[in-house]
Coordinates of N, CA and C in Angstrom, one line a residue:
M1 N 21.3 7.0 17.3 CA 22.3 5.9 16.4 C 22.9 6.6 15.4
V2 N 24.0 6.0 14.9 CA 24.7 6.8 14.0 C 24.3 6.0 12.4
I3 N 24.8 7.0 11.4 CA 24.5 6.1 10.4 C 25.0 4.9 10.2
D4 N 26.3 4.7 10.5 CA 26.9 3.2 10.1 C 26.1 1.9 11.0
D5 N 25.5 2.4 12.1 CA 24.3 1.5 12.8 C 23.5 1.1 11.9
Y6 N 22.6 1.9 11.2 CA 21.8 1.7 10.2 C 22.3 1.1 9.0
L7 N 23.2 1.3 8.8 CA 23.8 0.7 7.1 C 24.0 -0.8 7.6
K8 N 24.6 -1.0 9.2 CA 25.1 -2.6 9.3 C 23.5 -3.0 9.4
Q9 N 22.5 -2.5 10.1 CA 21.4 -3.5 10.2 C 20.9 -3.6 8.6
A10 N 21.1 -2.6 7.6 CA 20.4 -2.8 6.3 C 21.3 -4.1 5.8
R11 N 22.4 -4.4 5.9 CA 23.1 -5.4 5.8 C 22.7 -6.7 6.3
E12 N 22.4 -6.8 7.6 CA 22.3 -7.9 8.1 C 20.5 -8.0 8.5
Q13 N 19.8 -7.4 8.7 CA 18.4 -8.0 8.8 C 17.6 -7.2 7.8
N14 N 16.4 -7.7 7.6 CA 15.5 -7.4 6.7 C 14.3 -6.1 7.6
S15 N 14.2 -6.2 9.0 CA 13.2 -5.2 9.5 C 14.1 -4.3 10.1
M16 N 13.4 -3.1 10.2 CA 14.3 -1.8 10.8 C 13.2 -1.0 11.7
V17 N 13.7 0.1 12.3 CA 12.8 1.4 12.6 C 13.9 2.3 13.0
I18 N 13.3 3.5 12.2 CA 14.3 4.7 12.2 C 13.9 5.7 13.2
H19 N 15.1 6.1 14.0 CA 14.5 6.9 15.3 C 14.2 8.2 14.6
P20 N 13.1 8.9 15.2 CA 12.6 10.1 14.9 C 13.6 11.3 14.6
S21 N 14.6 11.2 15.1 CA 15.9 12.1 15.1 C 16.3 12.0 13.8
W22 N 16.4 11.0 12.9 CA 16.8 11.1 11.5 C 15.5 11.3 10.5
G23 N 14.5 12.2 11.0 CA 13.4 12.4 10.2 C 13.3 13.9 10.1
Q24 N 12.4 14.2 9.0 CA 11.9 15.6 8.9 C 10.2 15.5 8.9
G25 N 9.8 16.0 10.2 CA 8.3 15.8 10.3 C 8.3 14.2 10.4
R26 N 7.1 13.7 9.9 CA 7.1 12.1 10.1 C 7.7 11.1 9.2
T27 N 8.5 11.6 8.4 CA 9.1 11.0 7.5 C 10.6 11.1 7.5
T28 N 11.6 9.9 7.3 CA 12.7 9.6 7.2 C 13.4 10.6 6.3
F29 N 14.6 10.8 6.6 CA 15.8 11.9 5.5 C 15.5 11.1 4.2
G30 N 15.3 11.6 2.9 CA 15.3 11.0 1.8 C 16.7 10.1 1.5
G31 N 17.9 10.9 1.8 CA 19.3 10.3 1.8 C 19.4 9.2 2.4
L32 N 18.8 9.2 3.7 CA 18.9 7.9 4.7 C 18.4 6.7 3.9
S33 N 17.2 7.2 3.5 CA 16.4 6.0 2.9 C 17.2 5.3 1.5
A34 N 17.6 6.3 0.9 CA 18.2 5.9 -0.4 C 19.5 5.0 0.1
A35 N 20.4 5.6 1.2 CA 21.5 5.0 1.4 C 21.1 3.6 2.0
L36 N 19.9 3.3 2.6 CA 19.9 2.0 3.0 C 19.4 0.9 2.2
L37 N 18.4 1.5 1.0 CA 18.2 0.4 -0.1 C 19.7 0.1 -0.8
L38 N 20.6 0.8 -0.9 CA 22.0 1.0 -1.5 C 22.6 -0.2 -1.1
E39 N 22.6 0.1 0.3 CA 23.5 -0.9 1.2 C 23.0 -2.3 1.2
K40 N 21.6 -2.3 1.1 CA 20.9 -3.8 1.1 C 21.2 -4.2 -0.5
M41 N 21.0 -3.4 -1.2 CA 21.2 -4.0 -2.9 C 22.9 -4.8 -3.0
Q42 N 23.8 -3.8 -2.2 CA 25.0 -4.0 -2.5 C 25.3 -5.5 -2.0
S43 N 24.6 -5.4 -0.7 CA 25.1 -6.8 0.3 C 24.2 -8.3 -0.5
D44 N 23.4 -7.9 -0.9 CA 22.5 -9.0 -1.7 C 22.9 -9.4 -3.0
L45 N 23.9 -8.2 -3.6 CA 24.8 -8.7 -5.1 C 25.9 -9.8 -4.8
G46 N 26.4 -9.5 -3.6 CA 27.8 -10.0 -3.7 C 28.9 -9.3 -4.4
E47 N 30.2 -9.9 -4.3 CA 31.2 -9.3 -4.8 C 31.6 -9.6 -6.3
E48 N 30.8 -10.2 -6.8 CA 30.9 -10.8 -8.1 C 30.3 -9.8 -9.1
R49 N 29.1 -9.0 -8.8 CA 28.4 -8.2 -9.4 C 28.5 -6.8 -9.2
Y50 N 28.7 -5.8 -9.9 CA 28.4 -4.2 -9.3 C 27.4 -3.6 -9.7
L51 N 27.2 -2.7 -9.0 CA 25.9 -1.8 -9.1 C 26.7 -0.5 -10.0
R52 N 26.2 -0.4 -11.2 CA 26.7 1.1 -11.8 C 26.1 2.1 -11.8
S53 N 24.6 2.0 -11.4 CA 23.8 3.3 -11.4 C 22.6 3.1 -10.6
L54 N 22.1 4.0 -9.9 CA 21.1 3.8 -8.9 C 20.2 5.2 -9.2
N55 N 18.9 4.9 -9.3 CA 18.0 6.2 -9.6 C 16.8 5.9 -8.7
V56 N 16.5 7.0 -7.5 CA 15.5 6.9 -6.3 C 14.3 7.4 -6.8
N57 N 13.1 7.0 -6.6 CA 12.1 7.8 -6.7 C 11.2 7.4 -5.5
F58 N 11.0 8.5 -4.5 CA 10.0 8.3 -3.4 C 8.5 8.4 -3.6
C59 N 8.0 7.2 -3.6 CA 6.7 7.3 -3.9 C 5.5 7.7 -2.6
G60 N 6.1 7.3 -1.6 CA 5.6 7.6 -0.3 C 6.4 7.5 0.7
P61 N 6.1 8.4 2.2 CA 7.0 8.3 3.1 C 7.4 7.1 3.7
L62 N 8.9 7.0 4.0 CA 9.2 6.1 5.0 C 9.0 6.6 6.5
L63 N 8.2 6.1 7.3 CA 7.6 6.7 8.4 C 8.9 6.5 9.5
T64 N 9.0 7.4 10.2 CA 9.9 7.4 11.3 C 9.3 6.5 12.4
D65 N 10.2 5.9 13.5 CA 9.4 5.5 14.7 C 8.3 4.2 14.4
T66 N 8.4 3.7 13.0 CA 7.4 2.8 12.6 C 8.5 1.6 11.7
P67 N 8.2 0.2 12.3 CA 9.0 -0.7 11.7 C 8.7 -0.8 10.0
F68 N 9.7 -1.2 9.4 CA 9.6 -1.3 7.9 C 10.7 -2.7 7.1
Q69 N 10.3 -3.3 6.0 CA 10.9 -4.3 5.7 C 11.6 -3.6 4.4
L70 N 13.2 -4.3 4.3 CA 13.9 -4.2 3.2 C 13.9 -5.4 2.6
E71 N 13.2 -5.5 1.5 CA 13.2 -6.9 0.9 C 13.2 -6.8 -0.6
Q72 N 13.7 -7.7 -1.3 CA 13.8 -7.8 -2.7 C 12.7 -8.5 -3.5
H73 N 12.2 -8.0 -4.5 CA 10.9 -8.8 -5.4 C 11.7 -8.9 -6.7

């Protein structure tokens, strides 16, 4: 799967699985994790609001080949 496919999934659905080819060891590349979060946030904000800044801290691994949820709290 190419990155555009993952970004489209992030916009359109909450549950995702990342193929192991997008990982280092058992975790997903940090850049892909951050890009998915950014894509989901921008799609949820809508066109009337702009994201001006993003700071990402990785508290734990996003495992490859394991389902996860992109959700807003």
